[in-house]
Short mmCIF file of N, CA, C and O in Angstrom, two decimals:
data_model
loop_
_atom_site.label_atom_id
_atom_site.label_comp_id
_atom_site.label_asym_id
_atom_site.label_seq_id
_atom_site.Cartn_x
_atom_site.Cartn_y
_atom_site.Cartn_z
N MET A 1 -22.77 159.99 33.83
CA MET A 1 -22.92 160.17 32.36
C MET A 1 -21.40 160.65 31.81
O MET A 1 -20.73 161.34 32.45
N GLU A 2 -21.22 160.13 30.69
CA GLU A 2 -20.07 160.40 29.83
C GLU A 2 -20.14 161.61 29.10
O GLU A 2 -21.15 161.91 28.78
N PRO A 3 -19.12 162.47 28.92
CA PRO A 3 -19.13 163.60 28.03
C PRO A 3 -19.58 163.25 26.76
O PRO A 3 -19.33 162.14 26.21
N LEU A 4 -19.96 164.26 26.04
CA LEU A 4 -20.52 164.02 24.60
C LEU A 4 -19.13 163.63 23.85
O LEU A 4 -18.09 164.20 23.88
N PRO A 5 -19.18 162.55 22.98
CA PRO A 5 -17.97 162.26 22.09
C PRO A 5 -17.72 163.37 21.10
O PRO A 5 -18.72 163.82 20.57
N LEU A 6 -16.61 163.80 20.97
CA LEU A 6 -16.21 164.77 20.00
C LEU A 6 -15.58 164.05 18.81
O LEU A 6 -14.42 163.49 19.00
N PRO A 7 -16.32 163.96 17.64
CA PRO A 7 -15.58 163.38 16.59
C PRO A 7 -14.22 163.94 16.24
O PRO A 7 -14.01 165.16 16.27
N PRO A 8 -13.04 163.14 15.98
CA PRO A 8 -11.79 163.70 15.73
C PRO A 8 -11.68 164.64 14.56
O PRO A 8 -11.05 165.77 14.79
N LEU A 9 -12.37 164.47 13.47
CA LEU A 9 -12.43 165.42 12.43
C LEU A 9 -13.01 166.81 12.92
O LEU A 9 -12.55 167.82 12.46
N THR A 10 -13.88 166.66 13.54
CA THR A 10 -14.58 168.02 14.16
C THR A 10 -13.60 168.80 15.03
O THR A 10 -13.51 169.91 14.85
N ALA A 11 -12.92 168.07 15.90
CA ALA A 11 -11.96 168.66 16.72
C ALA A 11 -10.94 169.28 15.92
O ALA A 11 -10.52 170.45 16.18
N VAL A 12 -10.31 168.58 15.05
CA VAL A 12 -9.26 169.00 14.17
C VAL A 12 -9.73 170.24 13.35
O VAL A 12 -8.94 171.26 13.41
N ALA A 13 -10.86 170.22 12.81
CA ALA A 13 -11.45 171.23 11.92
C ALA A 13 -11.66 172.50 12.74
O ALA A 13 -11.42 173.61 12.32
N ALA A 14 -12.27 172.31 14.02
CA ALA A 14 -12.51 173.59 14.79
C ALA A 14 -11.13 174.10 15.30
O ALA A 14 -11.06 175.30 15.31
N VAL A 15 -10.11 173.34 15.64
CA VAL A 15 -8.88 173.80 15.93
C VAL A 15 -8.22 174.61 14.80
O VAL A 15 -7.71 175.71 14.95
N VAL A 16 -8.13 174.00 13.66
CA VAL A 16 -7.79 174.59 12.48
C VAL A 16 -8.53 176.02 12.20
O VAL A 16 -7.73 176.99 11.94
N ALA A 17 -9.76 176.04 12.34
CA ALA A 17 -10.56 177.13 12.09
C ALA A 17 -10.09 178.18 13.21
O ALA A 17 -9.88 179.45 12.71
N ALA A 18 -9.88 177.92 14.37
CA ALA A 18 -9.43 178.66 15.31
C ALA A 18 -8.02 179.33 15.02
O ALA A 18 -7.75 180.54 15.13
N LEU A 19 -7.18 178.58 14.54
CA LEU A 19 -5.73 178.87 14.21
C LEU A 19 -5.80 179.88 12.97
O LEU A 19 -5.07 181.06 13.12
N VAL A 20 -6.56 179.72 12.02
CA VAL A 20 -6.92 180.44 10.92
C VAL A 20 -7.29 182.01 11.59
O VAL A 20 -6.80 183.03 11.15
N HIS A 21 -8.34 181.91 12.41
CA HIS A 21 -8.66 183.18 12.96
C HIS A 21 -7.65 183.87 13.95
O HIS A 21 -7.69 185.11 13.94
N VAL A 22 -6.79 183.18 14.48
CA VAL A 22 -5.68 183.85 15.28
C VAL A 22 -4.76 184.49 14.32
O VAL A 22 -4.30 185.52 14.59
N LEU A 23 -4.40 183.80 13.22
CA LEU A 23 -3.61 184.36 12.24
C LEU A 23 -4.18 185.62 11.65
O LEU A 23 -3.63 186.69 11.45
N ILE A 24 -5.58 185.70 11.48
CA ILE A 24 -6.27 186.85 10.77
C ILE A 24 -6.06 187.90 11.91
O ILE A 24 -5.82 189.15 11.62
N PHE A 25 -6.34 187.64 13.36
CA PHE A 25 -6.14 188.80 14.30
C PHE A 25 -4.77 189.28 14.20
O PHE A 25 -4.70 190.34 14.33
N VAL A 26 -3.68 188.37 14.06
CA VAL A 26 -2.40 188.99 14.05
C VAL A 26 -2.18 189.89 12.80
O VAL A 26 -1.56 190.99 13.09
N LEU A 27 -2.66 189.40 11.69
CA LEU A 27 -2.66 190.25 10.57
C LEU A 27 -3.26 191.76 10.78
O LEU A 27 -2.77 192.76 10.42
N GLU A 28 -4.44 191.54 11.24
CA GLU A 28 -5.50 192.75 11.32
C GLU A 28 -4.99 193.69 12.54
O GLU A 28 -5.10 194.95 12.39
N SER A 29 -4.73 193.16 13.57
CA SER A 29 -4.42 193.95 14.95
C SER A 29 -3.13 194.14 15.19
O SER A 29 -2.78 195.06 15.94
N VAL A 30 -2.17 193.28 14.63
CA VAL A 30 -0.69 193.48 14.99
C VAL A 30 0.13 193.89 13.93
O VAL A 30 0.99 195.00 13.98
N ARG A 31 -0.13 193.43 12.81
CA ARG A 31 0.84 193.74 11.52
C ARG A 31 0.24 194.55 10.61
O ARG A 31 0.78 194.70 9.37
N TRP A 32 -0.98 195.21 10.82
CA TRP A 32 -1.79 195.93 9.71
C TRP A 32 -0.91 196.90 8.92
O TRP A 32 -1.09 197.15 7.82
N ARG A 33 -0.17 197.66 9.60
CA ARG A 33 0.71 198.77 9.01
C ARG A 33 1.88 198.55 8.23
O ARG A 33 2.32 199.18 7.59
N LEU A 34 2.13 196.97 8.09
CA LEU A 34 3.19 196.57 7.39
C LEU A 34 2.62 196.33 5.89
O LEU A 34 1.60 195.71 5.75
N GLU A 35 3.42 196.76 4.85
CA GLU A 35 2.98 196.89 3.55
C GLU A 35 2.62 195.40 3.05
O GLU A 35 1.61 195.22 2.53
N ARG A 36 3.27 194.47 3.49
CA ARG A 36 3.10 192.98 3.14
C ARG A 36 1.80 192.62 3.57
O ARG A 36 1.01 191.80 3.01
N THR A 37 1.23 192.99 4.77
CA THR A 37 0.12 192.68 5.30
C THR A 37 -1.14 193.43 4.69
O THR A 37 -1.99 192.75 4.12
N TRP A 38 -1.04 194.72 4.54
CA TRP A 38 -2.18 195.46 3.97
C TRP A 38 -2.41 195.11 2.65
O TRP A 38 -3.42 195.15 2.09
N ARG A 39 -1.38 194.73 1.79
CA ARG A 39 -1.58 194.45 0.33
C ARG A 39 -2.32 193.04 0.22
O ARG A 39 -3.04 192.88 -0.60
N VAL A 40 -2.04 192.17 1.36
CA VAL A 40 -3.04 190.98 1.31
C VAL A 40 -4.35 191.19 1.31
O VAL A 40 -5.34 190.45 0.69
N PHE A 41 -4.85 192.41 1.89
CA PHE A 41 -6.25 192.50 2.09
C PHE A 41 -6.65 193.59 1.07
O PHE A 41 -7.83 194.17 1.23
N GLY A 42 -5.77 194.00 0.01
CA GLY A 42 -6.23 194.82 -1.10
C GLY A 42 -6.05 196.27 -0.84
O GLY A 42 -6.74 197.04 -1.61
N ILE A 43 -5.42 196.60 0.20
CA ILE A 43 -5.26 198.06 0.48
C ILE A 43 -4.27 198.54 -0.36
O ILE A 43 -3.19 197.99 -0.42
N ALA A 44 -4.49 199.88 -0.96
CA ALA A 44 -3.73 200.25 -1.98
C ALA A 44 -2.35 201.16 -1.54
O ALA A 44 -1.54 201.26 -2.35
N SER A 45 -2.45 201.69 -0.32
CA SER A 45 -1.41 202.52 -0.04
C SER A 45 -1.22 202.59 1.45
O SER A 45 -2.11 202.18 2.24
N GLN A 46 -0.17 203.05 1.88
CA GLN A 46 0.17 203.25 3.29
C GLN A 46 -0.76 204.13 4.12
O GLN A 46 -1.19 203.77 5.11
N GLU A 47 -1.08 205.21 3.24
CA GLU A 47 -1.99 206.17 3.76
C GLU A 47 -3.58 205.39 4.04
O GLU A 47 -4.08 205.73 4.97
N ASP A 48 -3.91 204.63 3.10
CA ASP A 48 -5.17 203.82 3.25
C ASP A 48 -5.02 202.88 4.41
O ASP A 48 -6.01 202.72 5.15
N ALA A 49 -3.83 202.29 4.65
CA ALA A 49 -3.68 201.30 5.65
C ALA A 49 -3.77 202.20 7.06
O ALA A 49 -4.49 201.67 8.09
N GLU A 50 -3.21 203.26 7.07
CA GLU A 50 -3.43 204.10 8.32
C GLU A 50 -4.70 204.56 8.54
O GLU A 50 -5.21 204.49 9.76
N THR A 51 -5.51 204.97 7.57
CA THR A 51 -6.78 205.18 7.77
C THR A 51 -7.77 204.01 8.16
O THR A 51 -8.49 204.27 9.01
N THR A 52 -7.50 202.93 7.60
CA THR A 52 -8.34 201.74 8.00
C THR A 52 -7.89 200.97 9.14
O THR A 52 -8.55 200.02 9.71
N GLN A 53 -6.68 201.28 9.75
CA GLN A 53 -6.13 200.68 10.83
C GLN A 53 -7.06 200.44 12.09
O GLN A 53 -7.17 199.34 12.57
N PRO A 54 -7.70 201.49 12.50
CA PRO A 54 -8.74 201.38 13.59
C PRO A 54 -9.74 200.24 13.29
O PRO A 54 -10.13 199.56 14.32
N LEU A 55 -10.24 200.18 12.18
CA LEU A 55 -11.30 199.31 11.82
C LEU A 55 -10.61 197.89 11.75
O LEU A 55 -11.36 196.92 12.28
N ALA A 56 -9.50 197.83 11.17
CA ALA A 56 -8.91 196.35 11.09
C ALA A 56 -8.51 195.83 12.48
O ALA A 56 -8.74 194.84 12.83
N TYR A 57 -8.09 196.82 13.36
CA TYR A 57 -7.66 196.54 14.75
C TYR A 57 -8.84 195.90 15.45
O TYR A 57 -8.65 194.87 16.12
N ASN A 58 -9.93 196.55 15.31
CA ASN A 58 -11.12 196.03 15.95
C ASN A 58 -11.70 194.76 15.37
O ASN A 58 -12.00 193.81 16.10
N GLN A 59 -11.67 194.67 14.11
CA GLN A 59 -11.98 193.32 13.45
C GLN A 59 -11.11 192.18 13.75
O GLN A 59 -11.66 191.17 13.95
N GLY A 60 -9.92 192.47 13.99
CA GLY A 60 -8.87 191.46 14.31
C GLY A 60 -9.22 190.73 15.67
O GLY A 60 -9.15 189.55 16.00
N PHE A 61 -9.87 191.68 16.61
CA PHE A 61 -10.13 190.99 17.86
C PHE A 61 -11.42 190.19 17.88
O PHE A 61 -11.61 189.24 18.54
N TYR A 62 -12.38 190.60 17.01
CA TYR A 62 -13.43 189.76 16.79
C TYR A 62 -13.03 188.49 16.30
O TYR A 62 -13.61 187.40 16.88
N ASN A 63 -12.18 188.33 15.47
CA ASN A 63 -11.60 187.03 14.90
C ASN A 63 -10.99 186.31 16.12
O ASN A 63 -10.89 185.00 16.24
N LEU A 64 -10.19 187.03 16.98
CA LEU A 64 -9.63 186.34 18.14
C LEU A 64 -10.46 185.86 18.98
O LEU A 64 -10.44 184.77 19.49
N PHE A 65 -11.64 186.52 19.41
CA PHE A 65 -12.77 186.05 20.12
C PHE A 65 -13.39 184.74 19.78
O PHE A 65 -13.66 183.94 20.44
N LEU A 66 -13.62 184.74 18.33
CA LEU A 66 -14.17 183.59 17.74
C LEU A 66 -13.26 182.25 17.86
O LEU A 66 -13.72 181.21 18.13
N ALA A 67 -11.93 182.71 17.79
CA ALA A 67 -10.93 181.49 17.91
C ALA A 67 -10.77 181.06 19.38
O ALA A 67 -10.98 179.75 19.63
N VAL A 68 -11.04 181.94 20.25
CA VAL A 68 -10.99 181.45 21.75
C VAL A 68 -12.12 180.60 22.05
O VAL A 68 -12.09 179.68 22.71
N GLY A 69 -13.32 181.13 21.59
CA GLY A 69 -14.58 180.43 21.69
C GLY A 69 -14.54 178.99 21.19
O GLY A 69 -14.88 178.00 21.86
N ALA A 70 -14.04 178.79 20.02
CA ALA A 70 -13.89 177.49 19.23
C ALA A 70 -12.96 176.65 20.15
O ALA A 70 -13.23 175.49 20.37
N LEU A 71 -11.76 177.09 20.55
CA LEU A 71 -10.70 176.32 21.25
C LEU A 71 -11.34 176.04 22.57
O LEU A 71 -11.16 174.96 23.02
N ALA A 72 -11.95 177.00 23.24
CA ALA A 72 -12.53 176.50 24.73
C ALA A 72 -13.50 175.60 24.49
O ALA A 72 -13.69 174.64 25.45
N GLY A 73 -14.39 175.49 23.48
CA GLY A 73 -15.31 174.60 23.27
C GLY A 73 -14.79 173.14 23.02
O GLY A 73 -15.16 172.21 23.72
N VAL A 74 -13.82 173.25 22.31
CA VAL A 74 -13.18 171.93 22.04
C VAL A 74 -12.45 171.38 23.31
O VAL A 74 -12.63 170.08 23.74
N VAL A 75 -11.85 172.08 24.22
CA VAL A 75 -11.26 171.72 25.28
C VAL A 75 -12.30 171.30 26.40
O VAL A 75 -12.12 170.21 26.96
N LEU A 76 -13.57 172.08 26.51
CA LEU A 76 -14.52 171.52 27.33
C LEU A 76 -15.07 170.26 26.91
O LEU A 76 -15.38 169.37 27.72
N MET A 77 -15.26 170.04 25.58
CA MET A 77 -15.90 168.79 25.12
C MET A 77 -14.88 167.49 25.31
O MET A 77 -15.34 166.47 25.58
N LEU A 78 -13.64 167.90 25.21
CA LEU A 78 -12.61 166.59 25.41
C LEU A 78 -12.32 166.39 26.82
O LEU A 78 -12.23 165.41 27.31
N LEU A 79 -12.32 167.52 27.81
CA LEU A 79 -11.91 167.19 29.10
C LEU A 79 -12.93 167.37 30.13
O LEU A 79 -12.62 166.90 31.25
N GLY A 80 -14.09 168.05 29.82
CA GLY A 80 -15.05 168.23 30.79
C GLY A 80 -16.06 167.02 31.04
O GLY A 80 -16.08 166.17 30.36
N GLY A 81 -16.85 167.18 32.19
CA GLY A 81 -17.93 166.22 32.26
C GLY A 81 -18.93 166.57 31.42
O GLY A 81 -18.86 167.33 30.45
N VAL A 82 -20.13 165.99 31.76
CA VAL A 82 -21.35 166.03 30.77
C VAL A 82 -21.70 167.64 30.58
O VAL A 82 -21.94 168.09 29.44
N THR A 83 -21.78 168.29 31.73
CA THR A 83 -22.26 169.69 31.61
C THR A 83 -21.35 170.54 30.91
O THR A 83 -21.52 171.28 29.84
N ALA A 84 -20.02 170.35 31.27
CA ALA A 84 -18.88 171.18 30.50
C ALA A 84 -18.85 170.70 29.02
O ALA A 84 -18.66 171.65 28.17
N ALA A 85 -19.16 169.42 28.69
CA ALA A 85 -19.14 168.95 27.20
C ALA A 85 -20.24 169.68 26.51
O ALA A 85 -20.11 170.18 25.35
N ALA A 86 -21.46 169.85 27.16
CA ALA A 86 -22.60 170.41 26.56
C ALA A 86 -22.26 171.88 26.28
O ALA A 86 -22.70 172.46 25.31
N ILE A 87 -21.80 172.54 27.34
CA ILE A 87 -21.33 173.95 27.19
C ILE A 87 -20.35 174.13 25.92
O ILE A 87 -20.51 174.97 25.21
N GLY A 88 -19.36 173.22 26.02
CA GLY A 88 -18.40 173.26 24.93
C GLY A 88 -18.95 173.20 23.46
O GLY A 88 -18.63 173.80 22.69
N LEU A 89 -19.95 172.23 23.38
CA LEU A 89 -20.55 172.13 22.35
C LEU A 89 -21.34 173.32 21.75
O LEU A 89 -21.10 173.62 20.60
N GLY A 90 -21.97 174.05 22.71
CA GLY A 90 -22.46 175.33 22.38
C GLY A 90 -21.43 176.28 21.88
O GLY A 90 -21.85 177.02 20.86
N PHE A 91 -20.25 176.33 22.49
CA PHE A 91 -19.17 177.25 22.15
C PHE A 91 -18.73 176.94 20.72
O PHE A 91 -18.49 177.81 19.88
N VAL A 92 -18.50 175.58 20.37
CA VAL A 92 -18.06 175.18 19.15
C VAL A 92 -18.98 175.55 18.03
O VAL A 92 -18.73 176.17 16.95
N VAL A 93 -20.26 175.45 18.25
CA VAL A 93 -21.38 175.71 17.43
C VAL A 93 -21.45 177.22 17.05
O VAL A 93 -21.40 177.66 15.89
N LEU A 94 -21.45 177.92 18.22
CA LEU A 94 -21.61 179.37 18.05
C LEU A 94 -20.25 180.08 17.34
O LEU A 94 -20.51 180.86 16.44
N SER A 95 -19.17 179.55 17.76
CA SER A 95 -17.85 180.13 17.10
C SER A 95 -17.73 179.66 15.67
O SER A 95 -17.58 180.55 14.78
N THR A 96 -17.91 178.49 15.42
CA THR A 96 -17.77 177.97 13.98
C THR A 96 -18.66 178.32 13.11
O THR A 96 -18.59 178.62 12.00
N GLY A 97 -19.94 178.53 13.67
CA GLY A 97 -21.16 179.02 12.95
C GLY A 97 -20.94 180.39 12.55
O GLY A 97 -21.12 180.86 11.53
N SER A 98 -20.45 181.26 13.55
CA SER A 98 -20.03 182.62 13.13
C SER A 98 -19.06 182.75 12.16
O SER A 98 -19.08 183.70 11.40
N MET A 99 -17.96 181.98 12.31
CA MET A 99 -16.76 181.95 11.33
C MET A 99 -17.24 181.60 9.89
O MET A 99 -17.02 182.29 8.89
N LEU A 100 -18.18 180.63 9.79
CA LEU A 100 -18.78 180.25 8.51
C LEU A 100 -19.62 181.46 7.90
O LEU A 100 -19.69 181.81 6.76
N ALA A 101 -20.43 181.93 8.74
CA ALA A 101 -21.36 183.15 8.30
C ALA A 101 -20.43 184.31 7.85
O ALA A 101 -20.88 184.91 6.96
N ALA A 102 -19.44 184.56 8.58
CA ALA A 102 -18.48 185.68 8.14
C ALA A 102 -17.96 185.38 6.74
O ALA A 102 -17.79 186.30 5.99
N ALA A 103 -17.48 184.09 6.54
CA ALA A 103 -16.80 183.79 5.19
C ALA A 103 -18.11 183.91 4.03
O ALA A 103 -17.77 184.44 2.99
N LEU A 104 -19.23 183.61 4.41
CA LEU A 104 -20.26 183.84 3.44
C LEU A 104 -20.63 185.21 3.13
O LEU A 104 -20.69 185.55 1.96
N VAL A 105 -20.47 186.00 4.19
CA VAL A 105 -20.73 187.50 4.04
C VAL A 105 -19.57 188.06 3.14
O VAL A 105 -19.76 188.85 2.31
N LEU A 106 -18.32 187.47 3.31
CA LEU A 106 -17.11 188.00 2.64
C LEU A 106 -17.37 187.69 1.02
O LEU A 106 -17.11 188.64 0.27
N ILE A 107 -17.73 186.47 0.68
CA ILE A 107 -17.89 186.24 -0.57
C ILE A 107 -19.12 186.74 -1.28
O ILE A 107 -19.11 187.33 -2.43
N LEU A 108 -20.19 186.91 -0.47
CA LEU A 108 -21.29 187.64 -0.98
C LEU A 108 -21.02 189.17 -1.20
O LEU A 108 -21.73 189.68 -2.14
N GLY A 109 -20.19 189.70 -0.41
CA GLY A 109 -19.85 191.07 -0.52
C GLY A 109 -18.96 191.33 -1.78
O GLY A 109 -18.84 192.35 -2.32
N ASN A 110 -18.12 190.28 -2.14
CA ASN A 110 -17.12 190.57 -3.14
C ASN A 110 -16.72 189.09 -3.76
O ASN A 110 -15.89 188.40 -3.08
N ALA A 111 -17.14 188.75 -4.79
CA ALA A 111 -16.91 187.37 -5.32
C ALA A 111 -15.52 187.07 -5.50
O ALA A 111 -14.91 185.99 -5.64
N ARG A 112 -14.64 188.30 -5.80
CA ARG A 112 -13.24 188.10 -5.94
C ARG A 112 -12.56 187.60 -4.75
O ARG A 112 -11.34 187.17 -4.92
N LEU A 113 -13.29 187.55 -3.61
CA LEU A 113 -12.62 187.13 -2.38
C LEU A 113 -12.94 185.68 -2.16
O LEU A 113 -12.97 185.31 -0.90
N ALA A 114 -13.29 184.95 -3.12
CA ALA A 114 -13.57 183.55 -2.93
C ALA A 114 -12.54 182.73 -2.20
O ALA A 114 -12.79 181.91 -1.37
N ARG A 115 -11.34 182.98 -2.67
CA ARG A 115 -10.25 182.05 -1.99
C ARG A 115 -10.23 182.42 -0.48
O ARG A 115 -10.11 181.53 0.23
N PRO A 116 -9.97 183.72 -0.04
CA PRO A 116 -9.84 184.09 1.44
C PRO A 116 -11.27 183.50 2.21
O PRO A 116 -11.00 183.01 3.28
N ALA A 117 -12.39 183.68 1.44
CA ALA A 117 -13.62 183.12 2.10
C ALA A 117 -13.41 181.60 2.25
O ALA A 117 -13.97 181.12 3.35
N ALA A 118 -12.90 180.84 1.30
CA ALA A 118 -12.77 179.46 1.38
C ALA A 118 -11.96 179.07 2.54
O ALA A 118 -12.20 178.09 3.34
N ILE A 119 -10.74 179.78 2.67
CA ILE A 119 -9.74 179.51 3.63
C ILE A 119 -10.34 179.87 5.06
O ILE A 119 -10.18 179.13 6.05
N GLN A 120 -11.24 180.88 5.10
CA GLN A 120 -11.75 181.29 6.44
C GLN A 120 -12.99 180.20 6.65
O GLN A 120 -13.33 180.02 7.69
N GLY A 121 -13.65 179.87 5.81
CA GLY A 121 -15.03 179.13 5.84
C GLY A 121 -14.99 177.63 5.76
O GLY A 121 -15.75 177.06 6.43
N LEU A 122 -13.90 176.90 5.16
CA LEU A 122 -14.05 175.71 5.02
C LEU A 122 -13.74 174.75 6.33
O LEU A 122 -14.53 173.84 6.57
N PRO A 123 -12.76 175.11 7.16
CA PRO A 123 -12.59 174.48 8.54
C PRO A 123 -13.75 174.61 9.36
O PRO A 123 -14.34 173.46 9.80
N PRO A 124 -14.46 175.88 9.44
CA PRO A 124 -15.52 175.73 10.42
C PRO A 124 -16.78 174.95 9.87
O PRO A 124 -17.57 174.19 10.51
N LEU A 125 -16.87 174.97 8.40
CA LEU A 125 -18.03 174.11 7.74
C LEU A 125 -17.70 172.59 8.12
O LEU A 125 -18.58 171.84 8.43
N ILE A 126 -16.52 172.22 8.04
CA ILE A 126 -16.03 170.80 8.25
C ILE A 126 -16.57 170.52 9.53
O ILE A 126 -17.11 169.41 10.04
N ALA A 127 -16.06 171.39 10.68
CA ALA A 127 -16.48 171.13 11.96
C ALA A 127 -17.96 170.95 12.35
O ALA A 127 -18.37 170.21 12.96
N LEU A 128 -18.62 172.00 11.72
CA LEU A 128 -20.17 171.93 11.84
C LEU A 128 -20.67 170.65 11.25
O LEU A 128 -21.59 170.11 12.06
N LEU A 129 -20.31 170.23 10.08
CA LEU A 129 -20.77 169.01 9.61
C LEU A 129 -20.45 167.89 10.46
O LEU A 129 -21.21 166.81 10.48
N GLY A 130 -19.12 167.92 10.86
CA GLY A 130 -18.90 166.78 12.04
C GLY A 130 -19.77 166.69 13.18
O GLY A 130 -20.11 165.54 13.67
N LEU A 131 -20.22 167.86 13.59
CA LEU A 131 -21.03 167.89 14.85
C LEU A 131 -22.55 167.34 14.42
O LEU A 131 -23.21 166.88 15.45
N LEU A 132 -22.83 167.24 13.27
CA LEU A 132 -24.08 166.52 12.97
C LEU A 132 -24.12 165.12 13.37
O LEU A 132 -25.32 164.45 13.66
N VAL A 133 -22.99 164.44 13.48
CA VAL A 133 -22.96 163.04 13.96
C VAL A 133 -23.54 162.93 15.42
O VAL A 133 -24.09 161.99 15.78
N LEU A 134 -23.27 164.04 16.11
CA LEU A 134 -23.87 163.93 17.47
C LEU A 134 -25.25 164.23 17.67
O LEU A 134 -25.85 163.94 18.70
N VAL A 135 -26.02 164.73 16.58
CA VAL A 135 -27.56 164.96 16.86
C VAL A 135 -28.17 163.86 15.97
O VAL A 135 -27.88 163.01 15.36
#
């Protein structure tokens, strides 16, 4: 049997979603204490950035793990056999679905965060819609 075909738009959208989440990881877990970074997230002062740093650090790793899942899923779907492709499909669905859910939580929690929610949520939404072609 042949591996599940991965629609090109889905692969690109899943990879873009992963790259966005790697960037979020870098901002939250590596660069959080830099003023330019914490201001992006609406933090008002260096003191507040220091206080919230452990939370941001942890959250950044969640974003990294979602990115790894999406990338691993795409690789498995493109390079693996039937079993690997099926596992990869699960990785892509779980990772991009979680990314999309997180974007929805972001906008529902604060409507002023619609732009970052769109940046975070649009690529995984496109990837998930592209996967509908497979079912």
